[in-house]
mmCIF file of C-alpha atoms and ligand atoms in Angstrom:
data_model
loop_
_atom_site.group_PDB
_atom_site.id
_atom_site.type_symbol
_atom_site.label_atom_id
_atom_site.label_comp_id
_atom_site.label_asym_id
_atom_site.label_seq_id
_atom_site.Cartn_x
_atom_site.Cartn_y
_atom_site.Cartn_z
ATOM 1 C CA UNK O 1 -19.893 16.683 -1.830
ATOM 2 C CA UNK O 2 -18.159 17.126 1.740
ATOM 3 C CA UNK O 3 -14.255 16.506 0.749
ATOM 4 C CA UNK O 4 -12.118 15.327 4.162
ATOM 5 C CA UNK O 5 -10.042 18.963 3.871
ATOM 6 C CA UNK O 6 -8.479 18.637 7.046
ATOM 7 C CA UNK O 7 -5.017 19.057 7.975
ATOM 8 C CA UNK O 8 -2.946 16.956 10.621
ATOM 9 C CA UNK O 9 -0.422 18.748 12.911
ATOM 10 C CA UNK O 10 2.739 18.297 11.449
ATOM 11 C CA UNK O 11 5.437 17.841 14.282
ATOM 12 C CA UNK O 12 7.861 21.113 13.742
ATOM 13 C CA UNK O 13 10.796 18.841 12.513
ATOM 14 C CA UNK O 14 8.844 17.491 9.745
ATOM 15 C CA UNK O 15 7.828 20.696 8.113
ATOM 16 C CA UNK O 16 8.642 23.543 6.527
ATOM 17 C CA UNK O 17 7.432 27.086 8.148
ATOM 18 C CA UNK O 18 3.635 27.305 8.469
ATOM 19 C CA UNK O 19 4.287 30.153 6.105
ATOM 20 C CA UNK O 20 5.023 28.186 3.201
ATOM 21 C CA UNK O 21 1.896 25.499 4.154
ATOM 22 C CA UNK O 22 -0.268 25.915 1.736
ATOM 23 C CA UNK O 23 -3.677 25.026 2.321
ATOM 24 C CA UNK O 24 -5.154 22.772 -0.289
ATOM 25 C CA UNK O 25 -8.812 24.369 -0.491
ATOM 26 C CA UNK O 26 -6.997 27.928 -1.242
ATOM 27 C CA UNK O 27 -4.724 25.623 -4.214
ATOM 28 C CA UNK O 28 -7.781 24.301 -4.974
ATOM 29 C CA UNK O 29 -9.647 27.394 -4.633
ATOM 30 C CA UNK O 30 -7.273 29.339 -6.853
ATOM 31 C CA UNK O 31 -6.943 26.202 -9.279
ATOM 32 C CA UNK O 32 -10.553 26.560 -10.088
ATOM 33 C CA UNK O 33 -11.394 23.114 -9.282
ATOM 34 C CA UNK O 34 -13.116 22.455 -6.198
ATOM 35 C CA UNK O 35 -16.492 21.712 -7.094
ATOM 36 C CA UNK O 36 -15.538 19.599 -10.008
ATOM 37 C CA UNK O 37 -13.031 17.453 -8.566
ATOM 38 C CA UNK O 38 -15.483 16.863 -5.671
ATOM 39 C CA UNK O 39 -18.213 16.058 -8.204
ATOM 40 C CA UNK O 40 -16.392 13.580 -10.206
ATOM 41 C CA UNK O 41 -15.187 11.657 -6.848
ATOM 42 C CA UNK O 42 -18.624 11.761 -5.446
ATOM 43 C CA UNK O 43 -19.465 10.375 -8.501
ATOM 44 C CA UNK O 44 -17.039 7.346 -8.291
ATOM 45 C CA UNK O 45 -15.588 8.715 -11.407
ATOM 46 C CA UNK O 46 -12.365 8.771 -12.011
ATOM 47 C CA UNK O 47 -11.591 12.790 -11.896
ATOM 48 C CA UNK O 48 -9.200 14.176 -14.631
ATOM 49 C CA UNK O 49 -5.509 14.931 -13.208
ATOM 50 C CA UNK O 50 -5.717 17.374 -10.696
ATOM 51 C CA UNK O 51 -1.909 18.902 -12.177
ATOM 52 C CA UNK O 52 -2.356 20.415 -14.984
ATOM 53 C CA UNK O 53 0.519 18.040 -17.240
ATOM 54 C CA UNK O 54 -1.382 14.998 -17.868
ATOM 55 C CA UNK O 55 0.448 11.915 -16.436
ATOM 56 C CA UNK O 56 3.174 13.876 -15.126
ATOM 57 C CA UNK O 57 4.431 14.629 -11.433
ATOM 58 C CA UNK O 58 1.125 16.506 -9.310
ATOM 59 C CA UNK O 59 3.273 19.166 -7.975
ATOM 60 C CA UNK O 60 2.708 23.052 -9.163
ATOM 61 C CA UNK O 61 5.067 25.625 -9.119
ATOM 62 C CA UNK O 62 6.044 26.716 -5.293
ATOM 63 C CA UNK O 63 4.796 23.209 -4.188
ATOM 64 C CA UNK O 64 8.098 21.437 -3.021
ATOM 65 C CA UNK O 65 7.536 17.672 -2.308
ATOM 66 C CA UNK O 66 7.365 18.176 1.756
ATOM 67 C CA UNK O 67 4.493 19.556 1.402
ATOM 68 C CA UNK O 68 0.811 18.076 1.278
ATOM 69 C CA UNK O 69 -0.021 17.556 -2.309
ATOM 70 C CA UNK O 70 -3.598 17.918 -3.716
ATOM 71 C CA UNK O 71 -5.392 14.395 -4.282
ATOM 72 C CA UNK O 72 -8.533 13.727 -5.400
ATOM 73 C CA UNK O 73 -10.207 10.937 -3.336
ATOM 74 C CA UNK O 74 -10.081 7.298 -5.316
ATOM 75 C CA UNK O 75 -13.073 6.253 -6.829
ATOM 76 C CA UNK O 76 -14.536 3.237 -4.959
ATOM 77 C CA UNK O 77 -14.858 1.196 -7.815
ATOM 78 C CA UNK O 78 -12.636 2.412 -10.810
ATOM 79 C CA UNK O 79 -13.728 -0.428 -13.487
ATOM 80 C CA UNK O 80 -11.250 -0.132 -16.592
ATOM 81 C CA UNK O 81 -10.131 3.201 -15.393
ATOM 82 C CA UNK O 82 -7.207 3.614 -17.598
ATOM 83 C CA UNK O 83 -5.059 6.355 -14.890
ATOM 84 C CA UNK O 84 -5.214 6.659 -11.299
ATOM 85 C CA UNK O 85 -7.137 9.675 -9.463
ATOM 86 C CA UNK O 86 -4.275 11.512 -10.030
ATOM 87 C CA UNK O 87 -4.097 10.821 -13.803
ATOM 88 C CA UNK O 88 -1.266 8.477 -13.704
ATOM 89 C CA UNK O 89 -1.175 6.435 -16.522
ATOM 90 C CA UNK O 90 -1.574 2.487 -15.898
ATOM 91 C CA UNK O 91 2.175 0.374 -15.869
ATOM 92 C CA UNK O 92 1.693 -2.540 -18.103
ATOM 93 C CA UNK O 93 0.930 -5.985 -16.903
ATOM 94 C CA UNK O 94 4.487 -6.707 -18.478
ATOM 95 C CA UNK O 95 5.578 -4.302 -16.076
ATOM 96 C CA UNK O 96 3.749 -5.595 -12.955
ATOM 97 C CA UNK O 97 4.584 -9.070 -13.969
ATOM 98 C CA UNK O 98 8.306 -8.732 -14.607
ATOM 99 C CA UNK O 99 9.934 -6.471 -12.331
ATOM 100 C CA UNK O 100 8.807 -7.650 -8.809
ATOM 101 C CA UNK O 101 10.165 -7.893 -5.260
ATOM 102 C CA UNK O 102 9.620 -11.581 -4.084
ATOM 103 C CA UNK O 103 12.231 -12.827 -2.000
ATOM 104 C CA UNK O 104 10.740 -16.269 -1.172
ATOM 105 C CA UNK O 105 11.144 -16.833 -5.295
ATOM 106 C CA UNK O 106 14.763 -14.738 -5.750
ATOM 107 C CA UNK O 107 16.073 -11.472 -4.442
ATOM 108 C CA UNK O 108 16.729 -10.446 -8.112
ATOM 109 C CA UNK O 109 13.502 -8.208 -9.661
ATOM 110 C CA UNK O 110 13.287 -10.459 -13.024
ATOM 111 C CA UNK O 111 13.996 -13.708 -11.664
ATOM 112 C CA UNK O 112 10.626 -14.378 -9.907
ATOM 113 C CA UNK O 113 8.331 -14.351 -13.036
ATOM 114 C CA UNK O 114 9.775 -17.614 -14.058
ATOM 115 C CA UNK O 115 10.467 -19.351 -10.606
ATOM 116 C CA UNK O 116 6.563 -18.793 -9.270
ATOM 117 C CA UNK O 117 5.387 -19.819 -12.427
ATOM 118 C CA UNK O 118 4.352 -23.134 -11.086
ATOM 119 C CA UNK O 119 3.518 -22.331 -7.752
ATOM 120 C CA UNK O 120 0.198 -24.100 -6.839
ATOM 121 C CA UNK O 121 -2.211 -21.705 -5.321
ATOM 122 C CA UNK O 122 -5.149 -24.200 -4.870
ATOM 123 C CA UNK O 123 -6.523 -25.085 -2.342
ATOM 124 C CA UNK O 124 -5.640 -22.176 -0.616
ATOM 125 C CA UNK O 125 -7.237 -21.089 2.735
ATOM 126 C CA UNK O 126 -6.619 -18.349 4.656
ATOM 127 C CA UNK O 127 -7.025 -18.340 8.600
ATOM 128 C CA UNK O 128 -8.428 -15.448 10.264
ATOM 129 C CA UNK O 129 -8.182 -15.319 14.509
ATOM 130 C CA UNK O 130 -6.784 -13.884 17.361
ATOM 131 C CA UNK O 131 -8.452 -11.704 19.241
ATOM 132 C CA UNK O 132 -11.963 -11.934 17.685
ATOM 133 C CA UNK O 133 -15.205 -13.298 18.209
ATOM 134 C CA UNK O 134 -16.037 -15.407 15.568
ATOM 135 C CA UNK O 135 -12.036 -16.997 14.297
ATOM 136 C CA UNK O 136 -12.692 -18.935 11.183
ATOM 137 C CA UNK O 137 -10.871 -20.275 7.928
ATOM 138 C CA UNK O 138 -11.661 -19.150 4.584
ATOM 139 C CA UNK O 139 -11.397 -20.668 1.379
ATOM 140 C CA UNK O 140 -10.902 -18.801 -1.318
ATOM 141 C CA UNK O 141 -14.083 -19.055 -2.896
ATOM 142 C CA UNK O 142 -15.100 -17.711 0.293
ATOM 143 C CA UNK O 143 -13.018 -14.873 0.370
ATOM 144 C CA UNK O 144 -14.326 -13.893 -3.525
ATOM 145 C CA UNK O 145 -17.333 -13.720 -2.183
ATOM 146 C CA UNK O 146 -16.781 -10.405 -0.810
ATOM 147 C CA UNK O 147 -17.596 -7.509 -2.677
ATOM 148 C CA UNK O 148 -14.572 -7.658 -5.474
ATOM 149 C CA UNK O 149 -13.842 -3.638 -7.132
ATOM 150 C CA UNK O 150 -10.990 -2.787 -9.036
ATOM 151 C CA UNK O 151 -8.806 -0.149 -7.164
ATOM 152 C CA UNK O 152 -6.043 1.584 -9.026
ATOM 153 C CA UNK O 153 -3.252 2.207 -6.828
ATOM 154 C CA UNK O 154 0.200 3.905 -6.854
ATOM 155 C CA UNK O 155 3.164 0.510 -5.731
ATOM 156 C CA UNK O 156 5.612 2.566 -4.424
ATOM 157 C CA UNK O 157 8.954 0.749 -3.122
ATOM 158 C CA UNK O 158 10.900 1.531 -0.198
ATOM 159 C CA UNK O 159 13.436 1.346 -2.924
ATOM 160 C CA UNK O 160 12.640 4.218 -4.912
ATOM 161 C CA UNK O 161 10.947 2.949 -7.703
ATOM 162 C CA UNK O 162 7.304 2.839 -7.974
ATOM 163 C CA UNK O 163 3.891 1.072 -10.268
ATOM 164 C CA UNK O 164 0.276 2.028 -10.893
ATOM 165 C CA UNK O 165 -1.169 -1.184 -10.961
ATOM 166 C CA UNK O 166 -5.107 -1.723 -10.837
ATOM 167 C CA UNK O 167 -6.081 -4.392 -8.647
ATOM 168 C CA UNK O 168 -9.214 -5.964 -8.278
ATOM 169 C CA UNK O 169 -9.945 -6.781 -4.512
ATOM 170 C CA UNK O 170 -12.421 -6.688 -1.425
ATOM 171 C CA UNK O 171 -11.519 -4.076 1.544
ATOM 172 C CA UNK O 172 -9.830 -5.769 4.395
ATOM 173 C CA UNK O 173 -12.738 -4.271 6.735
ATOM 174 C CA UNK O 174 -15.535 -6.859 4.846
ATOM 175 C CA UNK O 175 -12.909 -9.672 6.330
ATOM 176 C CA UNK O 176 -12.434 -7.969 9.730
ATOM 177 C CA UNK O 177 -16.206 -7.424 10.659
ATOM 178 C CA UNK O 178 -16.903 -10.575 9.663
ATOM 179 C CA UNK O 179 -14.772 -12.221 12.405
ATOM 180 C CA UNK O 180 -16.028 -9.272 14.710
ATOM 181 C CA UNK O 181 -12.281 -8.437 16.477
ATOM 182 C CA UNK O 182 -12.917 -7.838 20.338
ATOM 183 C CA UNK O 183 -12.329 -4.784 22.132
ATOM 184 C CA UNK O 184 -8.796 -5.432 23.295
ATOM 185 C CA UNK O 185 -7.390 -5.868 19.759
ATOM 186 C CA UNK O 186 -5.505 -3.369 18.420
ATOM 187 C CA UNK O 187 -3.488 -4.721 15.505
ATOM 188 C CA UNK O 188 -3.239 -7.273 12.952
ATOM 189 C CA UNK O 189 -0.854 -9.214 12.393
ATOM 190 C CA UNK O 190 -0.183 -11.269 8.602
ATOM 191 C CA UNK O 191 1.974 -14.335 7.758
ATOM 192 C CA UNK O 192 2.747 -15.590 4.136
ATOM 193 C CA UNK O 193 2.741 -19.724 3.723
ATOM 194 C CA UNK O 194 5.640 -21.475 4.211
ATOM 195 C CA UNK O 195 6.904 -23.899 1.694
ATOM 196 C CA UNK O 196 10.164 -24.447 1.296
ATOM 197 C CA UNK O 197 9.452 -26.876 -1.114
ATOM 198 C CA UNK O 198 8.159 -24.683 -3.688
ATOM 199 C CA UNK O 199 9.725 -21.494 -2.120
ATOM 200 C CA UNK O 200 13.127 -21.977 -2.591
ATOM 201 C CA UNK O 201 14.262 -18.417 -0.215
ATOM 202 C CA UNK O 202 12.548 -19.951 2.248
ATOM 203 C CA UNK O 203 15.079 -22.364 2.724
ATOM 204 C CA UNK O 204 17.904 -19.883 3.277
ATOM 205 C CA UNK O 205 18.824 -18.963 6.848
ATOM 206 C CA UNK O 206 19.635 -15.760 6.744
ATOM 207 C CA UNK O 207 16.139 -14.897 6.978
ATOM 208 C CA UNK O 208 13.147 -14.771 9.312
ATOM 209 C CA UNK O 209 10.765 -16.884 7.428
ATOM 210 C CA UNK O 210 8.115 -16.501 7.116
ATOM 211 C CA UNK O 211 7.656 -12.934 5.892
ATOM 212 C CA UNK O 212 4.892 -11.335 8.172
ATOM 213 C CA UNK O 213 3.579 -7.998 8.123
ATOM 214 C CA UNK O 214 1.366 -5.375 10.571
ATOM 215 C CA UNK O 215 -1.052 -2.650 10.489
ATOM 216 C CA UNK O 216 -2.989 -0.957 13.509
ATOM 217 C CA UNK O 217 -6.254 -2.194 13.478
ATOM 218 C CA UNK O 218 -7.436 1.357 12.187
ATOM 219 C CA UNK O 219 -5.324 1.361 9.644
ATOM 220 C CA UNK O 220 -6.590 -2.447 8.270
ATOM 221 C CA UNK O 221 -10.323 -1.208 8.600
ATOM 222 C CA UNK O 222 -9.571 2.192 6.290
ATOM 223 C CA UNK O 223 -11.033 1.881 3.049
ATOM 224 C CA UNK O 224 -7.872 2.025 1.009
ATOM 225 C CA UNK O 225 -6.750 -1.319 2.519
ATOM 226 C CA UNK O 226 -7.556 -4.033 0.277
ATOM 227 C CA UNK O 227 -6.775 -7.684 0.100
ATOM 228 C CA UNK O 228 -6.061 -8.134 -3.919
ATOM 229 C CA UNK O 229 -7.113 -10.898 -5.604
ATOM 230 C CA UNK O 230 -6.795 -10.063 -9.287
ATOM 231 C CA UNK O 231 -4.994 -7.252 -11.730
ATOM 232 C CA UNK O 232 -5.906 -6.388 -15.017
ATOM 233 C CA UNK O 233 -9.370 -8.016 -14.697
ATOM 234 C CA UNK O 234 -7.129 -11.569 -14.742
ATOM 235 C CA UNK O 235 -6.565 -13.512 -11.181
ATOM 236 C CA UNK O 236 -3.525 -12.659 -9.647
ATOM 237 C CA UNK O 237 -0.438 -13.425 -10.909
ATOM 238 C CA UNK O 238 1.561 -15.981 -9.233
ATOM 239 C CA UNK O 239 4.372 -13.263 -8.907
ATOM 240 C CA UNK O 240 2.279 -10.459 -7.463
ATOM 241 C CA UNK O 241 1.622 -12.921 -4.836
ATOM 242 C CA UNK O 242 -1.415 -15.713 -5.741
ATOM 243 C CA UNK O 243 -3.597 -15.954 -4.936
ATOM 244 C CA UNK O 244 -3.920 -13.559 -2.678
ATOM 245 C CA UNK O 245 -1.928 -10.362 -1.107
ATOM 246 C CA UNK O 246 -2.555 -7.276 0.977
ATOM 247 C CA UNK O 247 -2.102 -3.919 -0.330
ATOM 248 C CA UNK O 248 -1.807 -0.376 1.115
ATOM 249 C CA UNK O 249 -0.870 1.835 -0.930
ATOM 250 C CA UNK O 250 0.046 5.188 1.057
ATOM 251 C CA UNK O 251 2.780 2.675 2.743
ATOM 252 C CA UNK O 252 6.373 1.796 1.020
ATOM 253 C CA UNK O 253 5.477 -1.794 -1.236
ATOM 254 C CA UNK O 254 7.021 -4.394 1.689
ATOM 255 C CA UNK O 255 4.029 -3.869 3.931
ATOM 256 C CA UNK O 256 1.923 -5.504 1.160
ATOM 257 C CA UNK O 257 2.451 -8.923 2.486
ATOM 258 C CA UNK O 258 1.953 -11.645 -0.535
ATOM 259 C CA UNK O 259 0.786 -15.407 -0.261
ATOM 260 C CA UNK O 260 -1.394 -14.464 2.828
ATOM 261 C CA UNK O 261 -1.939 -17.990 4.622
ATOM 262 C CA UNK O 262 -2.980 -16.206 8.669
ATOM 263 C CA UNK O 263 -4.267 -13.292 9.697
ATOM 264 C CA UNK O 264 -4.258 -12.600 13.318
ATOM 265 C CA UNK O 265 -5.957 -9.518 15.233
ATOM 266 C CA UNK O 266 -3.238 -9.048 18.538
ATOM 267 C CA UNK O 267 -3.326 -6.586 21.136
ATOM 268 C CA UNK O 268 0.545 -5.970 20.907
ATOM 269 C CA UNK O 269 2.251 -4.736 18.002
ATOM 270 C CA UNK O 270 3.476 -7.662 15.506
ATOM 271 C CA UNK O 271 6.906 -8.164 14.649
ATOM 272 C CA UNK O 272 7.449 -8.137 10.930
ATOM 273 C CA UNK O 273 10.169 -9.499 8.325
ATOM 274 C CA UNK O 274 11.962 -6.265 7.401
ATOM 275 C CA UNK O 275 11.226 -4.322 10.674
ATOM 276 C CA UNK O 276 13.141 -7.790 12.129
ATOM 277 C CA UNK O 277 16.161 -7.327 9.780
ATOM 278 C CA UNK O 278 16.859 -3.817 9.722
ATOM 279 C CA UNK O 279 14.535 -2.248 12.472
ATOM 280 C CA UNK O 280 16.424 1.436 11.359
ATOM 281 C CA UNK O 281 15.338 1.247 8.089
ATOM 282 C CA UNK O 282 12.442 -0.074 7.820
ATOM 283 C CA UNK O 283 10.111 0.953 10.621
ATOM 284 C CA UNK O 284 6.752 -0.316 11.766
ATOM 285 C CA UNK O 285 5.007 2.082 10.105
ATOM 286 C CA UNK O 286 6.760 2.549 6.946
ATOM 287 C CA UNK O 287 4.234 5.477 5.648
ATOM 288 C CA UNK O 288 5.572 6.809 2.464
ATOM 289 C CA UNK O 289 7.359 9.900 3.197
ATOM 290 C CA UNK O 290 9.384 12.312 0.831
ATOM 291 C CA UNK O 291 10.633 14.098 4.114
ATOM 292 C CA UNK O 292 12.223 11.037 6.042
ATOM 293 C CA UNK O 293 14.879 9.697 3.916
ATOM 294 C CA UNK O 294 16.006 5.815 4.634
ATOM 295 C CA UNK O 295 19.293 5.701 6.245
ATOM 296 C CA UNK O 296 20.974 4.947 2.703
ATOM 297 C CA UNK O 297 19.342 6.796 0.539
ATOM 298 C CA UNK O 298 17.039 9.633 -0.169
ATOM 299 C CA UNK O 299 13.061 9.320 -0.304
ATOM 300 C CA UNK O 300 12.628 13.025 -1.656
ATOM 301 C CA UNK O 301 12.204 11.093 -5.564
ATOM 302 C CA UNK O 302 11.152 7.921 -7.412
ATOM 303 C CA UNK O 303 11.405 6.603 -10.297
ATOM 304 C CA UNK O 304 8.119 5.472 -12.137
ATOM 305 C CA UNK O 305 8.743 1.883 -13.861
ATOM 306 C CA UNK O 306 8.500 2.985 -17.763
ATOM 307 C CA UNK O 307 9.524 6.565 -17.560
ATOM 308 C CA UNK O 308 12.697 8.347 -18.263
ATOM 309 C CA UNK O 309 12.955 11.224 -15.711
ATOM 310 C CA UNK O 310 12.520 10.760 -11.553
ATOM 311 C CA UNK O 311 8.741 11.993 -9.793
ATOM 312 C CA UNK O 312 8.817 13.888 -6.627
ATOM 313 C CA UNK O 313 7.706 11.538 -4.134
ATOM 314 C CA UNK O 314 3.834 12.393 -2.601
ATOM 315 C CA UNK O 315 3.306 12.546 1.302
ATOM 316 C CA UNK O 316 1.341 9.559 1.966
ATOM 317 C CA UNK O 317 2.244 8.517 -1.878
ATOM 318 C CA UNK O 318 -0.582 10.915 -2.440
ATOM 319 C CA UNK O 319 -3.113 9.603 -0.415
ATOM 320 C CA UNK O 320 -2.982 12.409 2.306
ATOM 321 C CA UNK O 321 -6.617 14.128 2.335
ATOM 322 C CA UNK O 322 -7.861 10.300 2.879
ATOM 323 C CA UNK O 323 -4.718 8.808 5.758
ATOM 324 C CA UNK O 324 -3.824 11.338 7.291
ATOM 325 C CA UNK O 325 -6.209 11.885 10.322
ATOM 326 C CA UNK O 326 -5.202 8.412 11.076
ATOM 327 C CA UNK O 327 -1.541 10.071 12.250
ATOM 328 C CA UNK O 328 -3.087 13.105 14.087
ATOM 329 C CA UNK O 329 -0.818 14.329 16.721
ATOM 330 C CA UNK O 330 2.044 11.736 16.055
ATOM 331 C CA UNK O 331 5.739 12.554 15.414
ATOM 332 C CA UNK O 332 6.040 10.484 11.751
ATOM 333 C CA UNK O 333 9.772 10.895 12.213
ATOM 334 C CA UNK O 334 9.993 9.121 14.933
ATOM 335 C CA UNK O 335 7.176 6.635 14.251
ATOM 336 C CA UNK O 336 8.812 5.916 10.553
HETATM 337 N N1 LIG P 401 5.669 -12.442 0.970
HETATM 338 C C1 LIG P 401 6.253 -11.377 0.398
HETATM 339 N N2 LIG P 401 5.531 -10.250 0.227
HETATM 340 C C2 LIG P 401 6.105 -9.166 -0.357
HETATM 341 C C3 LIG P 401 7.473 -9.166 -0.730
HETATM 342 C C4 LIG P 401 8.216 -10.377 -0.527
HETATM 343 O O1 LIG P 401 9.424 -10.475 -0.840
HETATM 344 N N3 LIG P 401 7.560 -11.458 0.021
HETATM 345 N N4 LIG P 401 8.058 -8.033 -1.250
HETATM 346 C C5 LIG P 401 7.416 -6.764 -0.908
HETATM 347 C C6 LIG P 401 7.954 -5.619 -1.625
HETATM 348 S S1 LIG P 401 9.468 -5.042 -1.110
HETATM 349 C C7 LIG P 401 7.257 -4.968 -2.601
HETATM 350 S S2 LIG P 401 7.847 -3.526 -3.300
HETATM 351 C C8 LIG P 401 5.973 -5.509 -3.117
HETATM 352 C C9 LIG P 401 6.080 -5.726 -4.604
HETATM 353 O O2 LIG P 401 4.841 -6.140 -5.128
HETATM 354 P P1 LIG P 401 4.723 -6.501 -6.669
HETATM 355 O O3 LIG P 401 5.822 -7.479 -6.988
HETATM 356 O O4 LIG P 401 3.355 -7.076 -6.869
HETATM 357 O O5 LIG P 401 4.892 -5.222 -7.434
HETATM 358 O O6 LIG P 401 5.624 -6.746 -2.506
HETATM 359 C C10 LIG P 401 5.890 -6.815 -1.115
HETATM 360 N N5 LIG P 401 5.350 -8.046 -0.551
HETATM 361 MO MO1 LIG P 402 9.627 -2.945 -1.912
#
């Protein structure tokens, strides 16, 4: 029953007066849903929409989007769930499949469907070291073999656009602790496969192949942190990133590193594809934040592949009552 209700300090220049912070037990409180929302998660049951329009944005009336927004945690295994915790509808798999960000395939969204189509995914292994005790390479029937759940998460693009997609995956911790990482590592650190030959990007200059990616190592071992190797029920989709791909969902959609190929625990942060390109717009951290706009553009909104009318855009994409301890005390301005 005990719900993670704690807040994070806020640095001043994120916030709005601690007036207007509304505490989320009072919301819930007043909403009438405490007890029920924290049965149905304890539960692993999907819980119903904790705003009351089904499907649409979870803010209430006085709630602006810089503010913490209720969240019910997500199940642990949410087996043909048909919405997220939030009650977010599902995006098709035409959806998922068809409007995608792969630049090793095309920097257009549609173009990628057709040019991964043939892009051989077996055999596929995946090599895990660093600093760790036991560095080893998996295959990918090794890497099913970890506990596989299907996790229904919010995609939500640095771009402003944004997916509920469920994935079916194995938390990134079942990988980590298996390798055992030693004391003195403190990230990890994630490389996509290069092949030119079948990647045509790749072969461009103007980029640092091969895309990499980064987490603090306390941010791979939280629960929400999955490596996905399936959606819909099916295996992955070439064009999701086959066979298989890292997602976190309370960060913007490029930290989800496809194609994985290396996975490497440092003790220095990793330099990372878009972080290496445009290191002011797209930070290390890259939380998903309605409050810190990208230099070009605003962050405040989204817009929900398949619906009409922009979403406010949730602190943490919604995931705050389970991420945000891991940001106690730090200025998520500055570390954007
Ligand atoms: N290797 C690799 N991983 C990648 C990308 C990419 O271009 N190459 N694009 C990223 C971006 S910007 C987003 S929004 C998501 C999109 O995932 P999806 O196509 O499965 O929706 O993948 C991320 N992972
Ligand atoms: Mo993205």
């Amino acid at each position: 029953m005990e719900h993670n209700l704690k807040h994070i300090e806020v640095p001043s220049s994120e916030i709005t007066p601690e007036s207007l912070y509304l505490s989320r037990r009072d919301f819930l409180k007043a909403a009438g849903i405490v007890s029920a929302s924290a049965f149905l998660a304890a539960c692993g049951v999907a819980s119903p929409s904790v705003a009351a329009t089904p499907g649409g944005p979870t803010t209430v009336p006085g709630w602006s989007p810089v503010l913490p927004t209720p969240s019910a945690k997500v199940p642990d295994d949410a087996a043909n769930g048909t919405t997220d915790e939030l009650g977010n509808p599902l995006n098709t798999l035409t959806d998922i499949t068809n409007y995608n960000n792969y630049y090793e395939f095309s920097e257009d969204k549609q173009e990628p469907a057709l040019l991964s189509k043939n892009f051989k995914t077996t055999p596929w292994s995946v090599t895990v070291g660093g600093l760790v005790s036991h560095p080893k390479t998996y295959t990918l029937d090794d890497l099913l073999k970890f506990q596989q759940k299907e996790r229904i998460y919010r995609l939500r693009c640095v771009e402003a656009w944004s997916m509920v997609i469920p994935w079916t995956g194995f938390e990134l911790n079942l990988l980590l602790n298996d390798v055992q990482p030693l004391s003195s590592a403190k990230y990890v650190a994630f490389t996509t496969i290069m092949d030119p030959s079948q990647m045509p990007g790749e072969a461009g200059l103007l980029y640092p192949w091969p895309y990499t990616e980064g987490l603090r190592l306390d941010e791979a071992m939280h629960r929400l942190t999955i490596l996905a190797t399936g959606l819909y029920g099916h295996p992955l989709p070439n064009v999701d990133g086959a066979p298989i791909r890292l997602v976190v969902p309370w960060k913007y959609g490029f930290k989800s590193i496809k194609a994985i190929v290396k996975i490497d625990l440092t003790d220095t942060q990793p330099t990372t594809f878009w972080n290496t390109i445009s290191p002011d717009e797209y930070g290390f951290y890259s939380n998903v934040n309605p409050n810190v706009d990208h230099p070009r553009w605003s962050q405040a909104t989204e817009r929900r592949i398949g619906e009409v009318s922009r979403r406010a855009t949730l602190m943490f994409n919604g995931y705050y009552d389970e991420v945000a301890s891991l940001y106690t005390g730090m200025d998520l301005r500055a570390n954007y």
